[in-house]
CSV table of C-alpha atoms (C1' of nucleotides) in Angstrom, one decimal:
chain,number,residue,atom,x,y,z
A,1120,MET,CA,138.1,-101.8,-94.2
A,1121,TYR,CA,139.8,-104.7,-92.5
A,1122,SER,CA,140.5,-108.1,-93.9
A,1123,ILE,CA,139.9,-111.0,-91.5
A,1124,GLY,CA,143.6,-111.2,-90.7
A,1125,GLN,CA,143.6,-107.5,-89.8
A,1126,LEU,CA,140.5,-107.9,-87.7
A,1127,SER,CA,142.2,-110.7,-85.9
A,1128,LYS,CA,145.2,-108.6,-85.0
A,1129,ALA,CA,142.9,-105.7,-84.0
A,1130,THR,CA,140.9,-107.8,-81.6
A,1131,GLY,CA,143.2,-110.7,-80.6
A,1132,VAL,CA,140.7,-113.3,-81.8
A,1133,LYS,CA,142.2,-115.9,-84.1
A,1134,VAL,CA,141.1,-116.0,-87.8
A,1135,PRO,CA,139.5,-119.5,-87.7
A,1136,THR,CA,137.6,-118.4,-84.5
A,1137,ILE,CA,136.2,-115.4,-86.3
A,1138,ARG,CA,135.0,-117.7,-89.1
A,1139,TYR,CA,133.5,-120.0,-86.4
A,1140,TYR,CA,131.7,-117.1,-84.8
A,1141,GLU,CA,130.2,-116.2,-88.1
A,1142,GLN,CA,129.2,-119.8,-88.7
A,1143,VAL,CA,127.4,-120.2,-85.5
A,1144,GLY,CA,125.7,-116.8,-85.9
A,1145,VAL,CA,127.0,-114.9,-83.0
A,1146,LEU,CA,129.0,-112.6,-85.3
A,1147,ALA,CA,127.0,-111.1,-88.2
A,1148,SER,CA,128.1,-112.1,-91.7
A,1149,ALA,CA,130.7,-109.8,-93.1
A,1150,GLY,CA,130.6,-108.1,-96.5
A,1151,ARG,CA,132.7,-109.7,-99.2
A,1152,THR,CA,135.0,-108.6,-101.9
A,1153,ASP,CA,134.4,-109.6,-105.6
A,1154,GLY,CA,136.8,-112.5,-104.9
A,1155,ASN,CA,134.7,-113.6,-101.9
A,1156,GLN,CA,137.0,-112.5,-99.1
A,1157,ARG,CA,135.5,-111.0,-95.9
A,1158,ARG,CA,135.8,-107.3,-95.2
A,1159,TYR,CA,135.0,-105.6,-91.9
A,1160,ASP,CA,134.3,-102.0,-90.9
A,1161,GLN,CA,134.8,-100.3,-87.5
A,1162,ASP,CA,131.4,-101.7,-86.4
A,1163,GLY,CA,132.7,-105.2,-87.1
A,1164,VAL,CA,135.7,-104.5,-84.8
A,1165,GLU,CA,133.4,-103.4,-82.0
A,1166,ARG,CA,131.0,-106.3,-82.3
A,1167,LEU,CA,133.9,-108.8,-82.2
A,1168,GLY,CA,135.4,-106.9,-79.3
A,1169,PHE,CA,132.1,-107.3,-77.4
A,1170,ILE,CA,132.1,-111.0,-78.1
A,1171,LYS,CA,135.7,-111.5,-77.0
A,1172,HIS,CA,135.2,-109.5,-73.8
A,1173,ALA,CA,132.1,-111.6,-73.0
A,1174,ARG,CA,133.9,-114.9,-73.8
A,1175,ASP,CA,136.8,-113.8,-71.6
A,1176,LEU,CA,134.3,-113.4,-68.8
A,1177,GLY,CA,133.1,-116.9,-69.5
A,1178,PHE,CA,129.7,-116.2,-71.1
A,1179,SER,CA,128.6,-118.9,-73.4
A,1180,ILE,CA,128.1,-118.2,-77.1
A,1181,GLU,CA,124.4,-118.7,-76.6
A,1182,ALA,CA,124.3,-116.1,-73.9
A,1183,ILE,CA,126.4,-113.7,-76.0
A,1184,THR,CA,124.1,-114.1,-78.9
A,1185,ALA,CA,121.2,-113.1,-76.6
A,1186,LEU,CA,123.1,-110.1,-75.3
A,1187,ILE,CA,124.0,-108.9,-78.8
A,1188,ASP,CA,120.4,-109.3,-79.8
A,1189,LEU,CA,119.4,-107.0,-76.9
A,1190,GLN,CA,122.1,-104.5,-77.8
A,1191,GLN,CA,120.5,-104.3,-81.2
A,1192,HIS,CA,117.3,-103.1,-79.6
A,1193,PRO,CA,118.2,-100.2,-77.3
A,1194,ASP,CA,114.5,-99.5,-76.5
A,1195,ARG,CA,113.9,-103.0,-75.1
A,1196,SER,CA,114.0,-103.7,-71.4
A,1197,CYS,CA,117.4,-104.8,-70.1
A,1198,ALA,CA,116.0,-107.3,-67.6
A,1199,ASP,CA,117.3,-110.2,-69.7
A,1200,ALA,CA,120.8,-108.8,-69.9
A,1201,SER,CA,120.8,-108.3,-66.1
A,1202,ALA,CA,119.5,-111.8,-65.6
A,1203,ILE,CA,122.2,-113.3,-67.9
A,1204,ALA,CA,124.9,-111.4,-66.1
A,1205,LYS,CA,123.6,-112.6,-62.7
A,1206,HIS,CA,123.4,-116.1,-63.9
A,1207,GLN,CA,127.0,-116.0,-65.2
A,1208,LEU,CA,128.1,-114.6,-61.8
A,1209,ALA,CA,126.3,-117.4,-60.0
A,1210,ASP,CA,128.0,-119.9,-62.3
A,1211,VAL,CA,131.4,-118.4,-61.6
A,1212,GLN,CA,130.8,-118.4,-57.9
A,1213,GLU,CA,129.7,-122.0,-57.9
A,1214,LYS,CA,132.9,-123.0,-59.8
A,1215,LEU,CA,135.0,-121.0,-57.3
A,1216,ARG,CA,133.3,-122.8,-54.4
A,1217,ARG,CA,134.0,-126.2,-56.0
A,1218,LEU,CA,137.6,-125.4,-57.0
A,1219,SER,CA,138.4,-124.1,-53.5
A,1220,ALA,CA,137.4,-127.5,-52.1
A,1221,LEU,CA,139.5,-129.2,-54.7
A,1222,GLU,CA,142.4,-127.0,-53.9
A,1223,ALA,CA,142.3,-127.8,-50.2
A,1224,GLU,CA,142.2,-131.5,-51.0
A,1225,LEU,CA,145.0,-131.3,-53.5
A,1226,ILE,CA,147.2,-129.4,-51.2
A,1227,ARG,CA,146.7,-132.1,-48.5
A,1228,ILE,CA,147.4,-134.8,-51.1
A,1229,SER,CA,150.4,-133.0,-52.5
A,1230,ASP,CA,151.9,-132.3,-49.1
A,1231,GLY,CA,151.6,-135.9,-48.1
A,1232,CYS,CA,154.2,-137.0,-50.7
A,1233,ASP,CA,157.3,-135.3,-51.9
A,1234,GLY,CA,158.1,-137.8,-54.6
A,1235,ASP,CA,161.1,-139.4,-53.1
A,1236,GLY,CA,159.4,-142.7,-52.0
A,1237,VAL,CA,158.0,-145.6,-53.8
A,1238,SER,CA,154.5,-146.0,-55.4
A,1239,GLY,CA,153.4,-148.7,-52.9
A,1240,GLN,CA,153.8,-146.1,-50.1
A,1241,CYS,CA,152.7,-143.1,-52.0
A,1242,TYR,CA,150.2,-140.8,-50.2
A,1243,VAL,CA,149.0,-139.4,-53.5
A,1244,LEU,CA,148.0,-142.8,-54.7
A,1245,ALA,CA,146.6,-143.9,-51.4
A,1246,SER,CA,144.5,-140.8,-51.1
A,1247,LEU,CA,143.0,-141.3,-54.5
A,1248,ALA,CA,142.3,-144.9,-53.8
A,1249,ASP,CA,140.4,-144.1,-50.6
A,1250,HIS,CA,138.0,-141.3,-50.3
A,1251,LYS,CA,138.1,-141.5,-46.5
A,1252,HIS,CA,141.4,-139.6,-46.5
A,1253,CYS,CA,139.4,-136.5,-47.7
A,1254,ARG,CA,138.6,-133.6,-45.4
A,1255,THR,CA,136.1,-131.9,-47.7
A,1256,ASP,CA,133.4,-133.3,-49.9
A,1257,HIS,CA,133.7,-133.0,-53.6
B,1415,MET,CA,130.5,-160.5,-59.2
B,1416,TYR,CA,128.9,-157.3,-60.3
B,1417,SER,CA,127.1,-156.5,-63.6
B,1418,ILE,CA,127.9,-153.1,-65.1
B,1419,GLY,CA,124.6,-151.8,-63.6
B,1420,GLN,CA,125.5,-152.9,-60.1
B,1421,LEU,CA,129.0,-151.5,-60.5
B,1422,SER,CA,127.4,-148.2,-61.6
B,1423,LYS,CA,125.3,-148.1,-58.4
B,1424,ALA,CA,128.2,-149.1,-56.2
B,1425,THR,CA,130.5,-146.3,-57.5
B,1426,GLY,CA,128.1,-143.6,-58.8
B,1427,VAL,CA,129.6,-143.7,-62.3
B,1428,LYS,CA,127.0,-144.0,-65.1
B,1429,VAL,CA,126.9,-147.2,-67.2
B,1430,PRO,CA,127.8,-145.5,-70.5
B,1431,THR,CA,130.7,-143.7,-68.7
B,1432,ILE,CA,132.1,-147.0,-67.4
B,1433,ARG,CA,132.0,-148.4,-71.0
B,1434,TYR,CA,133.7,-145.2,-72.2
B,1435,TYR,CA,136.4,-145.6,-69.5
B,1436,GLU,CA,137.1,-149.1,-70.8
B,1437,GLN,CA,137.1,-147.9,-74.4
B,1438,VAL,CA,139.7,-145.3,-73.8
B,1439,GLY,CA,141.8,-147.7,-71.7
B,1440,VAL,CA,141.7,-146.0,-68.3
B,1441,LEU,CA,139.7,-148.9,-66.9
B,1442,ALA,CA,141.0,-152.4,-67.6
B,1443,SER,CA,138.7,-154.6,-69.7
B,1444,ALA,CA,136.3,-156.6,-67.6
B,1445,GLY,CA,135.7,-160.3,-67.8
B,1446,ARG,CA,132.7,-161.4,-69.8
B,1447,THR,CA,129.9,-163.9,-69.4
B,1448,ASP,CA,129.2,-166.5,-72.1
B,1449,GLY,CA,126.6,-164.0,-73.4
B,1450,ASN,CA,129.2,-161.3,-73.6
B,1451,GLN,CA,128.1,-159.2,-70.7
B,1452,ARG,CA,130.7,-157.5,-68.4
B,1453,ARG,CA,131.3,-158.9,-64.9
B,1454,TYR,CA,133.4,-157.1,-62.3
B,1455,ASP,CA,134.9,-158.2,-59.0
B,1456,GLN,CA,135.8,-156.2,-55.9
B,1457,ASP,CA,139.0,-155.1,-57.5
B,1458,GLY,CA,137.0,-153.6,-60.4
B,1459,VAL,CA,135.0,-151.6,-57.9
B,1460,GLU,CA,138.1,-150.2,-56.3
B,1461,ARG,CA,139.7,-149.3,-59.6
B,1462,LEU,CA,136.6,-147.5,-60.8
B,1463,GLY,CA,136.4,-145.8,-57.4
B,1464,PHE,CA,140.0,-144.5,-57.9
B,1465,ILE,CA,139.1,-143.2,-61.3
B,1466,LYS,CA,136.0,-141.5,-60.0
B,1467,HIS,CA,137.7,-139.9,-57.1
B,1468,ALA,CA,140.5,-138.6,-59.4
B,1469,ARG,CA,138.0,-137.3,-61.9
B,1470,ASP,CA,136.1,-135.5,-59.2
B,1471,LEU,CA,139.3,-133.8,-58.3
B,1472,GLY,CA,139.7,-132.7,-61.9
B,1473,PHE,CA,142.5,-135.0,-63.0
B,1474,SER,CA,142.4,-135.7,-66.8
B,1475,ILE,CA,141.8,-139.2,-68.0
B,1476,GLU,CA,145.4,-139.1,-69.3
B,1477,ALA,CA,146.8,-138.2,-65.9
B,1478,ILE,CA,144.6,-140.9,-64.2
B,1479,THR,CA,145.9,-143.5,-66.7
B,1480,ALA,CA,149.4,-142.6,-65.7
B,1481,LEU,CA,148.5,-142.8,-62.0
B,1482,ILE,CA,147.0,-146.2,-62.3
B,1483,ASP,CA,150.0,-147.4,-64.2
B,1484,LEU,CA,152.1,-146.3,-61.2
B,1485,GLN,CA,149.8,-147.9,-58.8
B,1486,GLN,CA,150.3,-151.2,-60.7
B,1487,HIS,CA,154.0,-151.0,-59.9
B,1488,PRO,CA,154.4,-150.4,-56.2
B,1489,ASP,CA,158.2,-150.6,-56.4
B,1490,ARG,CA,158.6,-147.8,-58.8
B,1491,SER,CA,159.4,-144.3,-57.7
B,1492,CYS,CA,156.4,-142.1,-56.9
B,1493,ALA,CA,158.1,-139.0,-58.2
B,1494,ASP,CA,155.7,-139.0,-61.2
B,1495,ALA,CA,152.6,-139.3,-59.1
B,1496,SER,CA,153.8,-136.4,-56.9
B,1497,ALA,CA,154.5,-134.3,-60.0
B,1498,ILE,CA,151.0,-135.1,-61.5
B,1499,ALA,CA,149.3,-134.1,-58.3
B,1500,LYS,CA,151.4,-130.9,-58.0
B,1501,HIS,CA,150.6,-130.1,-61.6
B,1502,GLN,CA,146.9,-130.6,-61.0
B,1503,LEU,CA,147.1,-128.3,-57.9
B,1504,ALA,CA,148.8,-125.6,-60.0
B,1505,ASP,CA,146.1,-126.0,-62.6
B,1506,VAL,CA,143.3,-125.6,-60.0
B,1507,GLN,CA,145.0,-122.6,-58.5
B,1508,GLU,CA,145.4,-120.9,-61.8
B,1509,LYS,CA,141.7,-121.4,-62.5
B,1510,LEU,CA,140.9,-120.0,-59.1
B,1511,ARG,CA,143.0,-117.0,-59.8
B,1512,ARG,CA,141.3,-116.4,-63.1
B,1513,LEU,CA,137.8,-117.0,-61.8
B,1514,SER,CA,138.3,-114.6,-58.9
B,1515,ALA,CA,139.1,-111.9,-61.3
B,1516,LEU,CA,136.0,-112.8,-63.3
B,1517,GLU,CA,133.9,-112.8,-60.2
B,1518,ALA,CA,135.0,-109.3,-59.3
B,1519,GLU,CA,134.3,-108.0,-62.7
B,1520,LEU,CA,130.9,-109.7,-62.9
B,1521,ILE,CA,129.9,-108.4,-59.5
B,1522,ARG,CA,130.7,-104.9,-60.7
B,1523,ILE,CA,128.8,-105.4,-63.9
B,1524,SER,CA,125.8,-107.0,-62.3
B,1525,ASP,CA,125.6,-104.3,-59.6
B,1526,GLY,CA,125.5,-101.6,-62.3
B,1527,CYS,CA,122.2,-102.8,-63.6
B,1528,ASP,CA,119.2,-104.1,-61.8
B,1529,GLY,CA,117.2,-104.8,-65.0
B,1530,ASP,CA,114.6,-102.1,-64.7
B,1531,GLY,CA,116.0,-99.9,-67.4
B,1532,VAL,CA,116.3,-100.1,-71.2
B,1533,SER,CA,119.0,-101.8,-73.2
B,1534,GLY,CA,120.4,-98.5,-74.6
B,1535,GLN,CA,121.3,-97.5,-71.1
B,1536,CYS,CA,122.2,-100.9,-69.7
B,1537,TYR,CA,125.4,-101.0,-67.7
B,1538,VAL,CA,125.8,-104.7,-68.5
B,1539,LEU,CA,125.8,-104.1,-72.2
B,1540,ALA,CA,128.0,-101.0,-71.9
B,1541,SER,CA,130.6,-102.8,-69.9
B,1542,LEU,CA,130.8,-105.7,-72.3
B,1543,ALA,CA,131.1,-103.3,-75.2
B,1544,ASP,CA,134.0,-101.4,-73.6
B,1545,HIS,CA,136.8,-103.1,-71.8
B,1546,LYS,CA,137.8,-99.7,-70.3
B,1547,HIS,CA,135.1,-100.2,-67.7
B,1548,CYS,CA,137.0,-103.1,-66.2
B,1549,ARG,CA,139.0,-102.9,-63.0
B,1550,THR,CA,140.9,-106.1,-63.3
B,1551,ASP,CA,142.5,-107.7,-66.3
B,1552,HIS,CA,141.2,-110.9,-67.7
C,355,DC,C1',109.0,-170.8,-71.1
C,356,DT,C1',107.9,-166.1,-71.2
C,357,DT,C1',108.6,-161.4,-70.1
C,358,DG,C1',111.0,-157.3,-69.8
C,359,DA,C1',114.8,-155.0,-67.6
C,360,DA,C1',119.3,-154.8,-68.4
C,361,DC,C1',122.8,-155.6,-71.3
C,362,DC,C1',125.5,-155.3,-76.0
C,363,DT,C1',127.8,-152.4,-80.1
C,364,DC,C1',127.8,-148.6,-83.0
C,365,DT,C1',127.2,-143.9,-84.5
C,366,DA,C1',126.4,-139.2,-83.7
C,367,DG,C1',126.0,-135.1,-80.8
C,368,DT,C1',127.7,-131.6,-77.1
C,369,DG,C1',130.8,-126.7,-76.7
C,370,DA,C1',134.1,-123.9,-78.4
C,371,DC,C1',137.2,-124.1,-80.8
C,372,DT,C1',141.8,-126.0,-83.6
C,373,DA,C1',144.2,-128.4,-87.5
C,374,DG,C1',144.8,-129.6,-92.0
C,375,DA,C1',143.8,-130.4,-97.0
C,376,DG,C1',143.3,-128.5,-101.2
C,377,DG,C1',142.2,-124.6,-103.9
C,378,DT,C1',141.7,-119.2,-104.9
C,379,DT,C1',142.6,-114.1,-104.3
C,380,DG,C1',145.0,-109.9,-103.2
C,381,DT,C1',148.9,-107.1,-103.4
C,382,DA,C1',153.8,-105.8,-103.5
C,383,DG,C1',157.7,-105.7,-106.3
C,384,DA,C1',160.1,-106.4,-111.0
D,1378,DT,C1',151.5,-106.4,-116.8
D,1379,DC,C1',153.4,-110.3,-114.7
D,1380,DT,C1',154.8,-113.1,-110.9
D,1381,DA,C1',155.3,-114.7,-106.3
D,1382,DC,C1',153.4,-115.8,-102.2
D,1383,DA,C1',151.0,-114.6,-98.1
D,1384,DA,C1',146.6,-114.5,-97.0
D,1385,DC,C1',142.4,-115.9,-98.0
D,1386,DC,C1',138.4,-119.5,-99.1
D,1387,DT,C1',135.5,-124.0,-97.9
D,1388,DC,C1',135.1,-128.3,-96.0
D,1389,DT,C1',136.1,-132.2,-93.0
D,1390,DA,C1',137.8,-134.1,-88.9
D,1391,DG,C1',139.8,-133.9,-84.3
D,1392,DT,C1',139.9,-132.3,-79.3
D,1393,DC,C1',137.9,-133.7,-74.2
D,1394,DA,C1',134.8,-136.3,-71.4
D,1395,DC,C1',131.1,-137.7,-71.8
D,1396,DT,C1',125.7,-138.3,-73.3
D,1397,DA,C1',121.9,-139.9,-76.3
D,1398,DG,C1',119.8,-143.0,-79.2
D,1399,DA,C1',119.0,-146.9,-82.5
D,1400,DG,C1',118.7,-151.6,-83.0
D,1401,DG,C1',119.6,-155.9,-81.4
D,1402,DT,C1',120.8,-159.7,-77.4
D,1403,DT,C1',121.0,-161.8,-72.7
D,1404,DC,C1',119.8,-162.6,-68.0
D,1405,DA,C1',116.9,-163.8,-64.2
D,1406,DA,C1',112.5,-163.8,-62.0
D,1407,DG,C1',108.0,-165.8,-62.0
DNA sequence: CTTGAACCTCTAGTGACTAGAGGTTGTAGA
DNA sequence: TCTACAACCTCTAGTCACTAGAGGTTCAAG
């Protein structure tokens, strides 16, 4: 059996975050000692590992709750799990697309000023003040 | 003179967001009518345009406040503006790096399951449960 | 002068935590 | 068995950048 601190070390998830996960219902409530402290078994370690891995991949708590629910019913269709993963992929790809445009613009802006001038002539400030400088849309 | 609604249309920033910007101090307080309604001049349009453009590029409100402060002093060195832009670029590039790794992993996970099986055999769920499936670190 | 769209302030909610206060429990060493 | 004290407990509030809604006031057209 693990205390919450030991579970935290085992999974790399901070103690208050574990309590938060329990509070919002993504992590099932742990058993308690007589003194009301949480105790976890190996199963608990695995469930939290699943959550951490999914969070690291950017899945929302809501999506993870749905995925865990599916995991609990091995006989159900996995169409939903597939859809959630594809949705998350689309989300990440959209963010990549947007960030690439931002990167291009920021490189242009950054390159225009090496910081040895004066604000009045600063290309960074001028670029931000006037969208027309921009090469991409964002 | 523009009312807050007209300023909103002119800049594409929502009315409550304009009030929020004023509240947190990134947008200077507007003049008021006798009836206490905000009124903006062309200068106000430009300042909000600057904020919007910078927000679209992902700069934090705090960074934008610093940039506007620099803009107000055209004789000051623009080293700080340059540093803020470079920092923002580094930030975006870090996010891009991370998201690219996530994308690769999510493609792998998504490709492993087309949603016509059963949860117990689902590659999506199996991958999330076990980090060992992963090709990249994240 | 009336109508109603647009304005005002204030509070609370979002997501996913993080920080801190104030109190209790578990466990190692004496 | 007692004593420290680290680790635990709950609860509230704060983070960021807004967004939503309540309840009341002002502006401008007809």
